[in-house]
Amino acid sequence: MGKLKIHNGELQVPDCVTVPFITGDGVGVEIMPVCRNVVDAALQQAYGDSRRISWQEAPAGERSFNRNGSWLPDETLDAFRDSLIGIKGPLTTPVGGGIRSLNVALRQTLDLYACVRPVRWFKGVESPLKEPWKVNMTVFRENTEDIYAGIEWRQGTPEAARFGRFLREEMGVRKIRFPETSSYGVKPVSVEGTERLVRAAIRYALHHRLPGVTLVHKGNIMKYTEGGFRQWGYEVAEREFAGSGIVVNDVIADAFLQNTLLKPEAYSVIATLNLNGDYISDQLAAMVGGIGIAPGANINYLTGHAVFEATHGTAPDIAGAGTANPSSLLLSAAMMLEYLGWTEAARLITGAMENCFSLGRATADLARFMPQGQALTTSAFGDEIIRRIIHGVDR
């Protein structure tokens, strides 16, 4: 067994990598075993016994709370911190107390500043677009600032009243329409946070030989936060990547959402703030078949830490029915393999999945919209993927 290390910004990957995994709640119990089996099959097919993963279960979420009284045990954070990478299923967020969001807690504790969401269409998957194959983008969503680090004061509290007086009396603010009944929120956006996110997006575009990076913002209204994001993004591009051939441009967020429907082929890599990225990544996923086939990763490119995850929720309404779609987690696992440099195994997974979809073989959520679609259980879909990995996509 071995652990990842990072040296001068480069990952050093042993032949056997320890990967902590959080099974997750709800459908996580069904999709995580499928994911592990598929990854193991892809590694075996691509590399024989020369490369493999040693899986290490790490407790978190409702299952962890019910067993040991902790939603996110220190041992889990230590495992992810020590191993650099990990993968997780969907987690229940406590209601009425405790951690605000387990996903946010992981991202902030490990400073996983880049939420990376590749979006592409798979042949055979139903889409609301006439030409879904034109959608092929990767979203870099800032993960630690904006609303994720937002500060709020609830209407009617002494804190809100005090903050309102501060704005009016000390800062000279006159445009609050109903100051006595307003809640308030503040969102931080920094030079450093912007630069490291945009830098990562540009490096990704260069590494994958993509034409450009688009900065998506609402700087026409929020001139010093979102407008600052735009300005600082351009500055880091000019300072560090002049002459690289990369094209960096920007677009207002609402115009971008329209453009993704009218001319999606105009965009390849997107860099944006947290709230914009939330809307954008979900819309793009819907354009190619839904969030059930949308992968995601949370990465700190400086320390090497990365957590790959299913981007959907726990789906308690279908948990235990054997119908959950493991595709989001499988594609996130393929992202993890690419992150390790094990691209051959990653391509086996995505190729086998696309072959299944093109033949109408998928879980019920996708199969019902496919011509002559055949609905498979969660485990049967995983078996189909493994069969095609081992025997080829034509079998």
CSV table of C-alpha atoms in Angstrom, one decimal:
chain,number,residue,atom,x,y,z
A,1,MET,CA,0.0,0.0,0.0
A,2,GLY,CA,1.1,3.6,-0.6
A,3,LYS,CA,0.0,7.1,-0.1
A,4,LEU,CA,0.1,10.0,-2.5
A,5,LYS,CA,2.6,12.8,-2.1
A,6,ILE,CA,3.0,16.1,-3.7
A,7,HIS,CA,6.3,17.6,-4.6
A,8,ASN,CA,6.8,20.9,-6.4
A,9,GLY,CA,3.1,20.8,-7.4
A,10,GLU,CA,3.4,17.4,-8.9
A,11,LEU,CA,1.6,14.3,-7.6
A,12,GLN,CA,3.8,11.3,-6.8
A,13,VAL,CA,1.7,8.2,-7.3
A,14,PRO,CA,2.6,4.8,-5.9
A,15,ASP,CA,1.5,1.6,-7.7
A,16,CYS,CA,-1.0,0.9,-4.9
A,17,VAL,CA,-2.9,3.9,-3.7
A,18,THR,CA,-4.8,4.1,-0.4
A,19,VAL,CA,-8.2,5.7,-1.1
A,20,PRO,CA,-10.6,6.5,1.8
A,21,PHE,CA,-14.2,6.2,0.8
A,22,ILE,CA,-17.5,7.4,2.5
A,23,THR,CA,-20.3,5.1,1.5
A,24,GLY,CA,-22.9,7.8,2.1
A,25,ASP,CA,-26.5,7.7,3.1
A,26,GLY,CA,-29.6,6.7,1.3
A,27,VAL,CA,-28.7,5.3,-2.1
A,28,GLY,CA,-25.0,5.6,-1.2
A,29,VAL,CA,-25.2,2.1,0.3
A,30,GLU,CA,-26.1,0.8,-3.2
A,31,ILE,CA,-24.0,2.8,-5.5
A,32,MET,CA,-20.6,2.8,-3.6
A,33,PRO,CA,-20.1,-1.0,-3.9
A,34,VAL,CA,-20.8,-0.8,-7.6
A,35,CYS,CA,-18.3,2.0,-8.0
A,36,ARG,CA,-15.6,0.1,-6.2
A,37,ASN,CA,-16.2,-3.0,-8.2
A,38,VAL,CA,-16.1,-1.1,-11.5
A,39,VAL,CA,-12.9,0.7,-10.6
A,40,ASP,CA,-11.2,-2.5,-9.5
A,41,ALA,CA,-12.2,-4.1,-12.8
A,42,ALA,CA,-10.9,-1.2,-14.9
A,43,LEU,CA,-7.6,-1.2,-13.0
A,44,GLN,CA,-7.2,-4.9,-13.5
A,45,GLN,CA,-8.0,-4.7,-17.2
A,46,ALA,CA,-5.7,-1.7,-17.8
A,47,TYR,CA,-2.7,-2.7,-15.7
A,48,GLY,CA,-3.1,-6.2,-14.5
A,49,ASP,CA,-1.7,-6.5,-11.0
A,50,SER,CA,0.8,-3.6,-11.4
A,51,ARG,CA,-1.6,-0.8,-10.2
A,52,ARG,CA,-4.5,-1.1,-7.7
A,53,ILE,CA,-6.4,0.8,-5.0
A,54,SER,CA,-6.5,-0.2,-1.4
A,55,TRP,CA,-10.0,0.9,-0.2
A,56,GLN,CA,-10.3,2.3,3.3
A,57,GLU,CA,-13.9,3.0,4.6
A,58,ALA,CA,-14.3,6.3,6.4
A,59,PRO,CA,-17.5,7.0,8.4
A,60,ALA,CA,-19.6,10.1,7.9
A,61,GLY,CA,-23.2,11.2,7.6
A,62,GLU,CA,-26.3,9.8,9.1
A,63,ARG,CA,-25.0,6.2,9.1
A,64,SER,CA,-22.0,7.4,11.1
A,65,PHE,CA,-24.2,9.4,13.5
A,66,ASN,CA,-26.4,6.5,14.2
A,67,ARG,CA,-23.5,4.2,14.9
A,68,ASN,CA,-21.1,6.4,16.9
A,69,GLY,CA,-22.9,9.8,17.5
A,70,SER,CA,-20.7,11.8,15.1
A,71,TRP,CA,-21.7,13.2,11.7
A,72,LEU,CA,-18.1,13.7,10.6
A,73,PRO,CA,-15.6,12.0,12.9
A,74,ASP,CA,-12.1,13.3,13.2
A,75,GLU,CA,-10.8,10.0,12.0
A,76,THR,CA,-12.5,10.5,8.6
A,77,LEU,CA,-11.0,14.0,8.2
A,78,ASP,CA,-7.6,12.6,9.2
A,79,ALA,CA,-7.9,9.8,6.6
A,80,PHE,CA,-8.8,12.2,3.8
A,81,ARG,CA,-6.1,14.7,4.9
A,82,ASP,CA,-3.4,11.9,5.2
A,83,SER,CA,-4.3,10.1,1.9
A,84,LEU,CA,-4.7,13.3,-0.1
A,85,ILE,CA,-7.6,11.9,-2.1
A,86,GLY,CA,-10.9,10.2,-1.3
A,87,ILE,CA,-14.3,9.5,-2.8
A,88,LYS,CA,-17.7,9.9,-1.2
A,89,GLY,CA,-21.4,9.0,-1.8
A,90,PRO,CA,-24.2,11.4,-1.0
A,91,LEU,CA,-24.6,12.5,2.6
A,92,THR,CA,-27.5,13.6,4.7
A,93,THR,CA,-27.2,17.1,6.2
A,94,PRO,CA,-28.4,17.4,9.8
A,95,VAL,CA,-31.7,19.2,10.2
A,96,GLY,CA,-32.1,21.7,13.1
A,97,GLY,CA,-28.6,21.6,14.4
A,98,GLY,CA,-25.1,20.2,14.0
A,99,ILE,CA,-23.0,20.8,10.9
A,100,ARG,CA,-24.5,23.2,8.4
A,101,SER,CA,-23.5,20.9,5.6
A,102,LEU,CA,-21.2,17.9,5.6
A,103,ASN,CA,-20.1,18.6,2.1
A,104,VAL,CA,-19.2,22.2,2.9
A,105,ALA,CA,-17.4,21.1,6.1
A,106,LEU,CA,-15.1,18.7,4.1
A,107,ARG,CA,-14.4,21.3,1.5
A,108,GLN,CA,-13.6,24.0,4.0
A,109,THR,CA,-11.5,21.8,6.3
A,110,LEU,CA,-9.4,20.6,3.5
A,111,ASP,CA,-9.5,23.9,1.7
A,112,LEU,CA,-10.8,22.3,-1.5
A,113,TYR,CA,-11.1,25.5,-3.3
A,114,ALA,CA,-11.9,24.3,-6.8
A,115,CYS,CA,-15.2,22.4,-7.5
A,116,VAL,CA,-14.6,20.8,-10.9
A,117,ARG,CA,-17.6,19.7,-12.9
A,118,PRO,CA,-17.1,18.3,-16.4
A,119,VAL,CA,-20.3,18.2,-18.4
A,120,ARG,CA,-20.6,16.2,-21.6
A,121,TRP,CA,-23.3,14.3,-23.5
A,122,PHE,CA,-23.3,10.5,-23.8
A,123,LYS,CA,-24.8,9.0,-27.0
A,124,GLY,CA,-28.1,7.4,-26.2
A,125,VAL,CA,-29.0,9.6,-23.3
A,126,GLU,CA,-32.2,11.7,-23.8
A,127,SER,CA,-31.6,15.4,-23.7
A,128,PRO,CA,-34.0,18.4,-24.1
A,129,LEU,CA,-31.5,19.9,-26.6
A,130,LYS,CA,-31.7,19.3,-30.4
A,131,GLU,CA,-27.9,19.0,-30.5
A,132,PRO,CA,-26.6,17.9,-27.1
A,133,TRP,CA,-23.3,16.8,-28.5
A,134,LYS,CA,-22.3,20.4,-28.6
A,135,VAL,CA,-22.2,20.6,-24.8
A,136,ASN,CA,-18.7,19.8,-23.6
A,137,MET,CA,-17.6,22.1,-20.8
A,138,THR,CA,-15.8,21.9,-17.5
A,139,VAL,CA,-16.9,24.3,-14.7
A,140,PHE,CA,-14.4,25.5,-12.1
A,141,ARG,CA,-16.6,26.8,-9.3
A,142,GLU,CA,-14.9,28.6,-6.4
A,143,ASN,CA,-15.6,26.5,-3.4
A,144,THR,CA,-14.5,28.4,-0.3
A,145,GLU,CA,-15.7,32.0,-0.7
A,146,ASP,CA,-18.9,33.9,-1.9
A,147,ILE,CA,-22.0,32.4,-0.2
A,148,TYR,CA,-20.1,29.4,1.2
A,149,ALA,CA,-18.3,31.8,3.5
A,150,GLY,CA,-21.3,34.2,3.7
A,151,ILE,CA,-22.2,35.9,7.0
A,152,GLU,CA,-25.9,36.5,7.7
A,153,TRP,CA,-28.0,38.3,10.3
A,154,ARG,CA,-31.6,37.3,10.6
A,155,GLN,CA,-34.4,40.0,10.5
A,156,GLY,CA,-35.6,41.0,14.0
A,157,THR,CA,-32.4,40.1,15.9
A,158,PRO,CA,-30.3,42.6,17.8
A,159,GLU,CA,-27.4,41.7,15.5
A,160,ALA,CA,-29.4,42.6,12.4
A,161,ALA,CA,-30.5,45.9,13.9
A,162,ARG,CA,-26.9,46.7,14.9
A,163,PHE,CA,-25.6,45.9,11.5
A,164,GLY,CA,-28.3,48.0,9.8
A,165,ARG,CA,-27.4,51.0,12.0
A,166,PHE,CA,-23.7,50.5,11.2
A,167,LEU,CA,-24.5,50.6,7.4
A,168,ARG,CA,-26.7,53.7,7.7
A,169,GLU,CA,-24.9,55.7,10.4
A,170,GLU,CA,-21.2,54.9,9.8
A,171,MET,CA,-21.1,53.8,6.2
A,172,GLY,CA,-23.7,56.3,4.8
A,173,VAL,CA,-25.8,53.6,3.1
A,174,ARG,CA,-29.2,55.1,2.1
A,175,LYS,CA,-30.6,52.5,-0.3
A,176,ILE,CA,-32.0,49.9,2.1
A,177,ARG,CA,-35.7,50.1,1.4
A,178,PHE,CA,-37.0,48.6,4.6
A,179,PRO,CA,-34.2,48.7,7.2
A,180,GLU,CA,-36.2,47.7,10.2
A,181,THR,CA,-37.5,44.4,8.7
A,182,SER,CA,-34.4,43.4,6.6
A,183,SER,CA,-32.1,40.5,7.0
A,184,TYR,CA,-28.6,41.1,5.9
A,185,GLY,CA,-25.9,39.0,4.2
A,186,VAL,CA,-22.2,39.6,3.4
A,187,LYS,CA,-20.2,37.5,1.0
A,188,PRO,CA,-16.4,37.7,0.8
A,189,VAL,CA,-14.5,37.5,-2.5
A,190,SER,CA,-10.7,37.8,-2.4
A,191,VAL,CA,-7.9,38.4,-4.7
A,192,GLU,CA,-6.1,35.2,-3.5
A,193,GLY,CA,-9.2,33.1,-3.8
A,194,THR,CA,-10.0,34.3,-7.3
A,195,GLU,CA,-6.4,34.0,-8.5
A,196,ARG,CA,-5.9,30.4,-7.4
A,197,LEU,CA,-9.3,29.3,-9.0
A,198,VAL,CA,-8.7,31.0,-12.3
A,199,ARG,CA,-5.1,29.8,-12.4
A,200,ALA,CA,-6.3,26.2,-11.9
A,201,ALA,CA,-8.9,26.7,-14.7
A,202,ILE,CA,-6.3,28.0,-17.1
A,203,ARG,CA,-3.8,25.2,-16.4
A,204,TYR,CA,-6.6,22.7,-16.9
A,205,ALA,CA,-7.4,24.2,-20.3
A,206,LEU,CA,-3.7,24.2,-21.3
A,207,HIS,CA,-3.2,20.6,-20.2
A,208,HIS,CA,-6.3,19.4,-22.1
A,209,ARG,CA,-5.5,21.5,-25.1
A,210,LEU,CA,-8.7,23.5,-24.8
A,211,PRO,CA,-9.1,26.9,-26.5
A,212,GLY,CA,-10.0,29.1,-23.7
A,213,VAL,CA,-11.4,30.0,-20.3
A,214,THR,CA,-14.6,32.1,-19.7
A,215,LEU,CA,-15.0,34.1,-16.5
A,216,VAL,CA,-18.7,34.1,-15.6
A,217,HIS,CA,-19.8,36.8,-13.1
A,218,LYS,CA,-22.4,39.4,-12.2
A,219,GLY,CA,-19.9,42.3,-12.1
A,220,ASN,CA,-22.2,44.7,-13.8
A,221,ILE,CA,-24.2,44.9,-10.5
A,222,MET,CA,-21.8,43.6,-7.8
A,223,LYS,CA,-18.9,45.6,-9.0
A,224,TYR,CA,-16.4,45.0,-6.2
A,225,THR,CA,-17.0,41.3,-5.5
A,226,GLU,CA,-18.1,39.7,-8.8
A,227,GLY,CA,-16.5,42.6,-10.7
A,228,GLY,CA,-13.4,42.1,-8.7
A,229,PHE,CA,-13.4,38.4,-9.7
A,230,ARG,CA,-13.5,39.4,-13.3
A,231,GLN,CA,-10.7,42.0,-12.9
A,232,TRP,CA,-8.4,39.7,-10.8
A,233,GLY,CA,-9.0,36.8,-13.2
A,234,TYR,CA,-7.9,38.8,-16.2
A,235,GLU,CA,-4.8,40.1,-14.2
A,236,VAL,CA,-3.6,36.6,-13.3
A,237,ALA,CA,-4.1,35.5,-16.9
A,238,GLU,CA,-2.1,38.4,-18.2
A,239,ARG,CA,0.6,38.2,-15.6
A,240,GLU,CA,1.2,34.4,-15.6
A,241,PHE,CA,-0.1,33.1,-18.9
A,242,ALA,CA,0.7,35.7,-21.5
A,243,GLY,CA,2.0,34.0,-24.7
A,244,SER,CA,0.5,30.6,-23.8
A,245,GLY,CA,-2.1,30.8,-26.5
A,246,ILE,CA,-5.0,30.5,-24.1
A,247,VAL,CA,-7.9,32.9,-24.7
A,248,VAL,CA,-9.6,34.3,-21.6
A,249,ASN,CA,-12.8,36.2,-21.9
A,250,ASP,CA,-15.8,37.0,-19.7
A,251,VAL,CA,-19.6,37.1,-19.8
A,252,ILE,CA,-22.4,38.2,-17.4
A,253,ALA,CA,-24.0,35.2,-15.7
A,254,ASP,CA,-27.5,35.6,-17.0
A,255,ALA,CA,-26.3,36.0,-20.6
A,256,PHE,CA,-24.1,33.0,-20.1
A,257,LEU,CA,-27.1,30.8,-19.1
A,258,GLN,CA,-28.9,31.9,-22.2
A,259,ASN,CA,-25.8,31.3,-24.4
A,260,THR,CA,-25.3,27.8,-23.1
A,261,LEU,CA,-28.7,26.9,-24.7
A,262,LEU,CA,-28.1,28.9,-27.9
A,263,LYS,CA,-24.4,28.3,-28.6
A,264,PRO,CA,-22.9,25.8,-26.1
A,265,GLU,CA,-20.1,25.0,-28.4
A,266,ALA,CA,-18.7,28.5,-27.7
A,267,TYR,CA,-17.5,27.5,-24.3
A,268,SER,CA,-15.0,24.9,-23.0
A,269,VAL,CA,-13.7,25.9,-19.5
A,270,ILE,CA,-15.7,28.1,-17.2
A,271,ALA,CA,-14.3,29.8,-14.1
A,272,THR,CA,-16.9,31.3,-11.8
A,273,LEU,CA,-17.9,32.1,-8.2
A,274,ASN,CA,-19.7,29.8,-5.9
A,275,LEU,CA,-23.4,30.8,-6.3
A,276,ASN,CA,-23.1,31.2,-10.1
A,277,GLY,CA,-21.4,27.9,-10.3
A,278,ASP,CA,-24.2,26.2,-8.4
A,279,TYR,CA,-26.8,27.3,-10.9
A,280,ILE,CA,-24.5,26.8,-14.0
A,281,SER,CA,-23.4,23.2,-13.2
A,282,ASP,CA,-27.0,22.1,-12.5
A,283,GLN,CA,-28.3,23.7,-15.7
A,284,LEU,CA,-25.6,22.1,-17.8
A,285,ALA,CA,-26.2,18.7,-16.2
A,286,ALA,CA,-29.9,19.0,-17.1
A,287,MET,CA,-29.0,19.8,-20.7
A,288,VAL,CA,-27.2,16.4,-21.1
A,289,GLY,CA,-29.5,14.1,-19.2
A,290,GLY,CA,-29.6,15.2,-15.6
A,291,ILE,CA,-27.5,15.4,-12.4
A,292,GLY,CA,-27.6,11.6,-12.2
A,293,ILE,CA,-24.8,11.5,-14.8
A,294,ALA,CA,-22.9,14.6,-13.6
A,295,PRO,CA,-19.5,13.9,-11.9
A,296,GLY,CA,-17.7,16.2,-9.6
A,297,ALA,CA,-14.5,16.8,-7.7
A,298,ASN,CA,-13.3,19.2,-5.0
A,299,ILE,CA,-9.6,19.9,-5.4
A,300,ASN,CA,-6.8,21.9,-3.8
A,301,TYR,CA,-4.2,21.9,-6.6
A,302,LEU,CA,-1.6,23.3,-4.2
A,303,THR,CA,-1.7,20.7,-1.5
A,304,GLY,CA,-2.9,17.9,-3.8
A,305,HIS,CA,-6.0,17.1,-1.7
A,306,ALA,CA,-9.0,16.0,-3.7
A,307,VAL,CA,-12.4,14.6,-2.8
A,308,PHE,CA,-14.5,13.1,-5.7
A,309,GLU,CA,-18.2,12.7,-5.2
A,310,ALA,CA,-21.6,11.9,-6.4
A,311,THR,CA,-23.2,15.2,-7.1
A,312,HIS,CA,-26.8,14.2,-6.4
A,313,GLY,CA,-28.6,13.7,-3.1
A,314,THR,CA,-29.3,10.7,-0.9
A,315,ALA,CA,-32.7,10.0,-2.7
A,316,PRO,CA,-34.4,8.5,0.3
A,317,ASP,CA,-37.6,7.9,-1.8
A,318,ILE,CA,-35.8,5.1,-3.8
A,319,ALA,CA,-33.2,4.0,-1.3
A,320,GLY,CA,-33.2,0.2,-1.0
A,321,ALA,CA,-35.2,-0.3,-4.2
A,322,GLY,CA,-32.2,-1.3,-6.2
A,323,THR,CA,-32.9,1.3,-8.9
A,324,ALA,CA,-30.4,4.1,-8.0
A,325,ASN,CA,-28.2,5.3,-10.9
A,326,PRO,CA,-24.5,5.0,-10.0
A,327,SER,CA,-23.3,6.9,-13.0
A,328,SER,CA,-22.4,10.2,-11.3
A,329,LEU,CA,-20.2,8.3,-8.8
A,330,LEU,CA,-18.7,6.2,-11.5
A,331,LEU,CA,-17.8,9.2,-13.6
A,332,SER,CA,-16.4,10.9,-10.5
A,333,ALA,CA,-14.3,7.8,-9.9
A,334,ALA,CA,-13.1,8.1,-13.5
A,335,MET,CA,-12.1,11.7,-12.7
A,336,MET,CA,-10.2,10.3,-9.7
A,337,LEU,CA,-8.3,7.9,-11.9
A,338,GLU,CA,-7.4,10.7,-14.3
A,339,TYR,CA,-6.2,12.8,-11.4
A,340,LEU,CA,-3.8,9.9,-10.5
A,341,GLY,CA,-2.6,9.8,-14.1
A,342,TRP,CA,-4.3,6.4,-14.6
A,343,THR,CA,-6.1,7.5,-17.8
A,344,GLU,CA,-6.3,4.1,-19.4
A,345,ALA,CA,-8.5,2.8,-16.6
A,346,ALA,CA,-10.6,6.0,-16.7
A,347,ARG,CA,-11.3,5.6,-20.4
A,348,LEU,CA,-12.4,2.0,-19.9
A,349,ILE,CA,-15.1,3.2,-17.5
A,350,THR,CA,-16.4,6.0,-19.6
A,351,GLY,CA,-16.2,4.0,-22.8
A,352,ALA,CA,-18.1,1.1,-21.3
A,353,MET,CA,-20.7,3.4,-19.9
A,354,GLU,CA,-21.3,5.2,-23.2
A,355,ASN,CA,-21.6,1.8,-24.9
A,356,CYS,CA,-24.3,0.8,-22.5
A,357,PHE,CA,-26.2,4.0,-23.0
A,358,SER,CA,-26.0,3.8,-26.8
A,359,LEU,CA,-27.7,0.3,-26.6
A,360,GLY,CA,-30.4,1.6,-24.2
A,361,ARG,CA,-29.1,-0.3,-21.2
A,362,ALA,CA,-29.3,1.9,-18.1
A,363,THR,CA,-31.0,2.3,-14.8
A,364,ALA,CA,-34.7,3.2,-14.9
A,365,ASP,CA,-34.3,7.0,-14.6
A,366,LEU,CA,-32.5,7.0,-18.0
A,367,ALA,CA,-33.8,3.9,-19.7
A,368,ARG,CA,-37.4,5.1,-19.7
A,369,PHE,CA,-36.5,7.9,-22.1
A,370,MET,CA,-34.3,5.8,-24.4
A,371,PRO,CA,-35.7,4.2,-27.6
A,372,GLN,CA,-36.1,0.5,-26.7
A,373,GLY,CA,-34.5,1.2,-23.3
A,374,GLN,CA,-34.0,-1.6,-20.9
A,375,ALA,CA,-34.1,-0.7,-17.2
A,376,LEU,CA,-31.5,-2.4,-15.1
A,377,THR,CA,-31.0,-2.5,-11.4
A,378,THR,CA,-28.1,-0.7,-9.8
A,379,SER,CA,-26.0,-3.8,-9.5
A,380,ALA,CA,-27.0,-5.2,-12.9
A,381,PHE,CA,-25.9,-1.9,-14.5
A,382,GLY,CA,-22.6,-2.2,-12.7
A,383,ASP,CA,-22.2,-5.7,-14.0
A,384,GLU,CA,-22.9,-4.5,-17.5
A,385,ILE,CA,-20.1,-1.9,-17.2
A,386,ILE,CA,-17.7,-4.5,-15.9
A,387,ARG,CA,-18.5,-7.0,-18.7
A,388,ARG,CA,-17.8,-4.4,-21.3
A,389,ILE,CA,-14.6,-3.3,-19.6
A,390,ILE,CA,-13.3,-6.9,-19.5
A,391,HIS,CA,-14.7,-8.2,-22.9
A,392,GLY,CA,-14.9,-5.1,-24.9
A,393,VAL,CA,-17.7,-2.6,-25.8
A,394,ASP,CA,-19.1,-4.8,-28.6
A,395,ARG,CA,-20.2,-7.6,-26.3
